[in-house]
Amino acid sequence: MKKYLKVDEWKIIEEGFSPELNRVSESIFSLGNGRMGHRANFEEGYSGESLQGSYLAGIYYPDKTKVGWWKNGYPEYAAKVLNAANWGTIRIQVDNELLDLNRCKVLEFKRELNMRDGYLERSFKAEFESGRQVSVQVKRFLSIVHDSVGAIRYSLTPLNFDGELSVLFDIDGDISNQDANYGEKFWKEVEKDSATDVAVLTMKTKRTNFFACTGIAFDVQKDGKTISFESAPMVREKYIGREIKIKAEEGKELVFCKYAVNYTSLNTPKDKLRLHVEKELGVVCSLGFNNLLKMQADAWHLKWRESDIEIEGDPEAQQAIRYNIFQLYQTYTGEDPALNIGPKGFTGEKYGGATHWDTEAYCIPFYLATAAPKVSRNLLIYRFKQLPQAIENAKKLGFFDGAALFPMVTMNGEECHNEWEITFEEIHRNGSISFAIYNYIRYTGDQDYLIEYGLEVLLAIARFWKQRVNWSIKKERYVILGVTGPNEYENNVDNNWYTNYIASWCLEYALEAMRYVKGRDEAKYYTLMNRIQFKEEEITSWKDIIDKMYYPKDDKQQVFLQQDGFLDKELILVKNLGPENLPLNQKWSWDRILRSCFIKQADVLQGLYFFQDRFDLDTLKRNFDFYEPMTVHESSLSPCVHSILAAKLGYEKLAYDFYLRTSRLDLDDYNNDTEDGLHITSMAGTWMTIVEGFAGMRMVDDELTFNPMLPEKWKSFSFNMVYRGKSILVKVNKEGVEIL
Amino acid sequence: MKKYLKVDEWKIIEEGFSPELNRVSESIFSLGNGRMGHRANFEEGYSGESLQGSYLAGIYYPDKTKVGWWKNGYPEYAAKVLNAANWGTIRIQVDNELLDLNRCKVLEFKRELNMRDGYLERSFKAEFESGRQVSVQVKRFLSIVHDSVGAIRYSLTPLNFDGELSVLFDIDGDISNQDANYGEKFWKEVEKDSATDVAVLTMKTKRTNFFACTGIAFDVQKDGKTISFESAPMVREKYIGREIKIKAEEGKELVFCKYAVNYTSLNTPKDKLRLHVEKELGVVCSLGFNNLLKMQADAWHLKWRESDIEIEGDPEAQQAIRYNIFQLYQTYTGEDPALNIGPKGFTGEKYGGATHWDTEAYCIPFYLATAAPKVSRNLLIYRFKQLPQAIENAKKLGFFDGAALFPMVTMNGEECHNEWEITFEEIHRNGSISFAIYNYIRYTGDQDYLIEYGLEVLLAIARFWKQRVNWSIKKERYVILGVTGPNEYENNVDNNWYTNYIASWCLEYALEAMRYVKGRDEAKYYTLMNRIQFKEEEITSWKDIIDKMYYPKDDKQQVFLQQDGFLDKELILVKNLGPENLPLNQKWSWDRILRSCFIKQADVLQGLYFFQDRFDLDTLKRNFDFYEPMTVHESSLSPCVHSILAAKLGYEKLAYDFYLRTSRLDLDDYNNDTEDGLHITSMAGTWMTIVEGFAGMRMVDDELTFNPMLPEKWKSFSFNMVYRGKSILVKVNKEGVEIL
């Protein structure tokens, strides 16, 4: 845990240069616009600790699966988002001295992420070994108006010298991923070209054959006036740049603007990439940095109008929630149904940038309430389009007749994760996909979605569960054996309560959806039923499973059991565990974690959260009181659910503590892993803690209801929401709740 | 399954050339002498399908562990035996034509493994593209008299031409392992040298820095007379050879003898390696091929005298058992306590040549009965010497106070396997190490072993179990959660009956051993107890666990349960499973296997086998009848245990079928995997099926007893055994059993 950033309601501020925190800051100050993103690497380059990262949405590589002992059913490959061409640099040299904060003396340093306007700013004073000093101010952003565009304004003033400056504007495509085997490279050069103030590089990925074209243009101002210049080409394999020499004079500001445009073959024909890039580069240059930045700020103001949360009386909490919202919108804008939300967004390489169930369980509620329905709808359609692969995936595991198992981790619908206890067994993910459809329709009222897309997905998932249960002669109930629940600190258990519950619910909801669609559009209903060769007896068997599903519980304590064997464990409370044991995943071996009672993230409680309307407060309380004290929250997805439930139970302090923990997870580097990238998907959970937790928002019988609680420290909080076409403002203060 | 080898009581015979079976035959005709071994690669080289393999006992490389998601406690590396310098070649060229059975027309071909005398013979007639024909006879062996020595006699007769022959005698150290990443090489050259009829190459392994020196010498006879020759050096990185040119004449036999000597730094100082090699090469050459082969045959005859099993009336069964015994003695001779028995011996690379629990559970009974006690004792001492690493290994997993967990797979005592469900959870292996000590003492009467070595190991294992159990409030019993039993088709289960049983037994036996040692040598007892800081209360806690261990069972069917959740499974019999499902490990995904009832290898039955004297026949029968029909025997270690128990229960046909399956597993390539190497450790199980199964040998109250059964097809069978210093011959025929 670290506390090195200044608190400000609209900004993230780092003052003073801390090389040892540079990788953490590179994550925290990341920029993105839904289409691309990069870590906050220094424009002039940096030879110290740094993770250079520049990512294009949807561009991935299938890395061959490597395991000790191959198990039948493993996917051939694990996909990962590729670190792509780096255009975010303006390299500066004075005579033979490179501007590099790792070698210079850093006299002043400040970095600010301006969340209101959507840009990153950095200023510093540095002294070269020769004693020469420069003052630098940099602004940069990735445009959310033109999502192929990025821009940098680099201002440099010599403080105590005249001399010749060499400035290099380049695109470096010779990039590797951090976790690549033996520094393996995934990009090949296609073509490159440059002229005085412009350069273009087209690359393609190995095997997947994605093309990406990056173009840059740049201009120079001296003392407020645009000047012309000569430039020399710098060419290497997978690299192109232009170097200019310019006379620098003491006290006279030099400003370098660099514009970049990126197009990929995901949305543009391969042979038109360069054309598009060059055309848009022209537009961008003619607009210029200041106009582009103005448009950026206006666009962000609009976003904030729809999604801001305002907290009075607690600047730390205020800053945190805005940061979470800001990063979510940097990652996913909902424009493109081919895209999804990687757990780290564009801020790092961990989890391969692939889609997880986080999207359905955590992100959809956020986008439902803060954006037009089409955004969440696009996230649902993403899965709908991948239904054929999900059916194929289930087939590989022995399922049949159109049963679908959506992948645990995916880029294009194919499974790309290769631990058996997750890939093969963490099947509750299928439930969250049905639940997201239910949640979307409950919130938006868009029942038509069922007819066009939803029902087919629900049926394929229901078929999966039907085949996945088996009848236990011993229990005289249907059981689900060999699963991993949301709590990944238990693997391959029998009858995970959450999985059994959501499985049965999926069957129920599929039947309900069938009835609805049949009633609304019989023709379409029968067309679908014929196409998927649905048999009437499937209905009977589903009903039988719903009736006779087994749910492990403890009669004495009146709690649901996480799984059959839970009560054989030694039940120890986290508070009685010496701190030398935490975090468990770093201190304990895996088997010890697995046989312990400690819970990584909400499991039974995840179910009680999803299905709140089906359980009374007493039930919730008993289970919360039983499981919360054994939960270590070593998943970023855990504290938000506990916070919401704690708020519901009136455990105010607990709810508030969990809120701070989840909302400031990255800002305070709570788990010492922010350097790998931000916990993007759990940021949606943070938003939920306020709206569903403190404001107590629920959907009841097609209506929004609120049951608010105000954390002691807060004077008030308010937030904007979109609900069925209306923008509403919810204000909570000591007097109660106000809906405007 | 294949049936291409001729049946012969003392030989393995392949007639006719089958290139598609070449890799299988290379495994089957492998040679070894406990110190080194190689696959039956053709001396003249072969450009077709082939796995070249030449291995030196104990020479391994630590390959870095690669897993998708690192889990705390994983070993840094996975060790593997290295494919070492290949000296087994005599490459022949006539003018520009290479003798290569993949390119020549093969007119005749025969291969014989002579098990009685311990050598391999091959003869063929081949026609070059040019029409030239040669007749070739080759003999080769690895000496069990001088275990650093190998020899080849290569006879070639031109059938229809005169011409110049080029013959290359070489040592190729530029060798890779089949499974090496990207063809990575593990050997570096140290030095090499050669003269007219001799060459020496010293190599060392990367990282582990083992040195291995190989020397060769050769001579040539023409028409029965030794002739002198010139030779030219052939030199490359990691390679040295001498080429000779010789006039070949139609009908005149040329004989090339090649002798090789191998020493490694395991037993010889690095700077003396070459000296030793050259000295021994001199001795070998002066003896000559025929004398060496005579000594080899004599030594094998002696081995057979101690360990042969003779079967009358069933040549197929006879051939099979001799083949199993032959391969076991080719793999391990018991001379060196630093060595152990890899699952594939020297016949392939799979399982990395490392030590598994197979040694204790399967091989020790074989060596106990067929060799001097020191052989099994050396196998026990191997583990004793690795006790410090076993304690260290347990420590990494959170154990303390000298508790030991012996590795699942090891080269030098460190764990080198990296699947969590095996490495961390297949802890029953610890039990087999205690059991092997018990078994050794029971058979040999060597109680002194307890005082010097055994007790310390037993106590460290007992301490492990004490810490590994936990008290279940629900069951009011001690439970063992999160284990993988012998049946690896269940992972991470609770209360595996076998594991719970052997754990409790380990505590019992440790207490018994303490009493014995205390009574025999109080001084040594207290010295040990002080050294390991033994506390009296440990005894109390062990007794409590013995009293209150939980054993899952089904009261209705009166069987022990493989694990807590077994009866929730769908119980299907293998015979009701369509053949399209088998083998499961190739047809089903891992999760499906795990949640099925199908059993890879004896599990509850393994326990009933180990502890036969504690369970009555009815109990055995109920459990056998319950589990056998669900067992798929997809481990080579499984059929032998089932065969022994079937024999005990009087299920004659079943016992015989299992015997044939286990004994001819490789000869008939039953599992289609013989090409990867032979199933060496399960060959000991084959021996057990005859001695413990059909002959019904048991130790009862310090006496050998027999309870024989004669398979219908057999007239009689008899075997030699060593028991407490006496050689005995056991004969079973229709009349009964005779001990001579």
Coordinates of N, CA, C and O in Angstrom, one line a residue, chain A residues 88 235 338 433 436 447 479 494 498 541 580 582 678 697 733:
Chain A
G88 N 4.5 7.2 -29.0 CA 4.4 8.3 -28.0 C 5.7 8.9 -27.5 O 5.8 9.3 -26.4
V235 N 16.0 5.1 -40.3 CA 15.3 3.9 -40.7 C 16.0 2.7 -40.1 O 17.2 2.6 -40.2
A338 N -17.5 -5.6 -31.4 CA -16.4 -6.5 -31.5 C -15.5 -6.4 -30.3 O -14.6 -7.3 -30.1
I433 N -23.6 -15.0 -17.8 CA -24.0 -14.5 -19.1 C -25.5 -14.5 -19.2 O -26.1 -13.6 -19.8
A436 N -26.7 -11.5 -17.1 CA -26.5 -10.2 -17.7 C -27.7 -9.9 -18.7 O -28.1 -8.7 -18.7
Q447 N -37.4 -5.8 -23.9 CA -37.8 -7.2 -24.0 C -37.5 -7.8 -25.4 O -37.3 -9.0 -25.6
V479 N -27.0 -33.1 -8.6 CA -25.8 -32.5 -8.1 C -24.9 -31.9 -9.2 O -25.1 -32.4 -10.4
D494 N -17.4 -30.2 -5.1 CA -18.7 -30.7 -5.4 C -19.8 -29.7 -4.9 O -19.7 -29.3 -3.7
Y498 N -23.3 -21.6 -5.0 CA -23.5 -20.5 -6.0 C -23.7 -21.1 -7.4 O -24.6 -20.7 -8.1
S541 N -37.4 -32.0 -18.5 CA -36.2 -32.4 -17.7 C -35.7 -31.1 -17.0 O -35.2 -31.2 -15.9
E580 N 1.7 -12.2 9.0 CA 2.8 -12.8 8.2 C 2.2 -13.8 7.2 O 3.0 -14.2 6.3
L582 N -0.3 -13.1 5.2 CA -1.1 -12.4 4.1 C -0.1 -11.6 3.2 O 0.9 -11.1 3.6
L678 N -3.8 -1.5 -14.2 CA -5.0 -1.1 -13.3 C -6.0 -2.2 -13.3 O -6.1 -3.0 -14.3
M697 N -29.8 1.4 -4.6 CA -30.6 1.3 -5.8 C -31.0 -0.1 -6.1 O -30.1 -1.0 -6.1
N733 N -28.5 13.0 1.1 CA -27.9 13.7 2.1 C -28.5 13.3 3.5 O -29.3 12.3 3.5

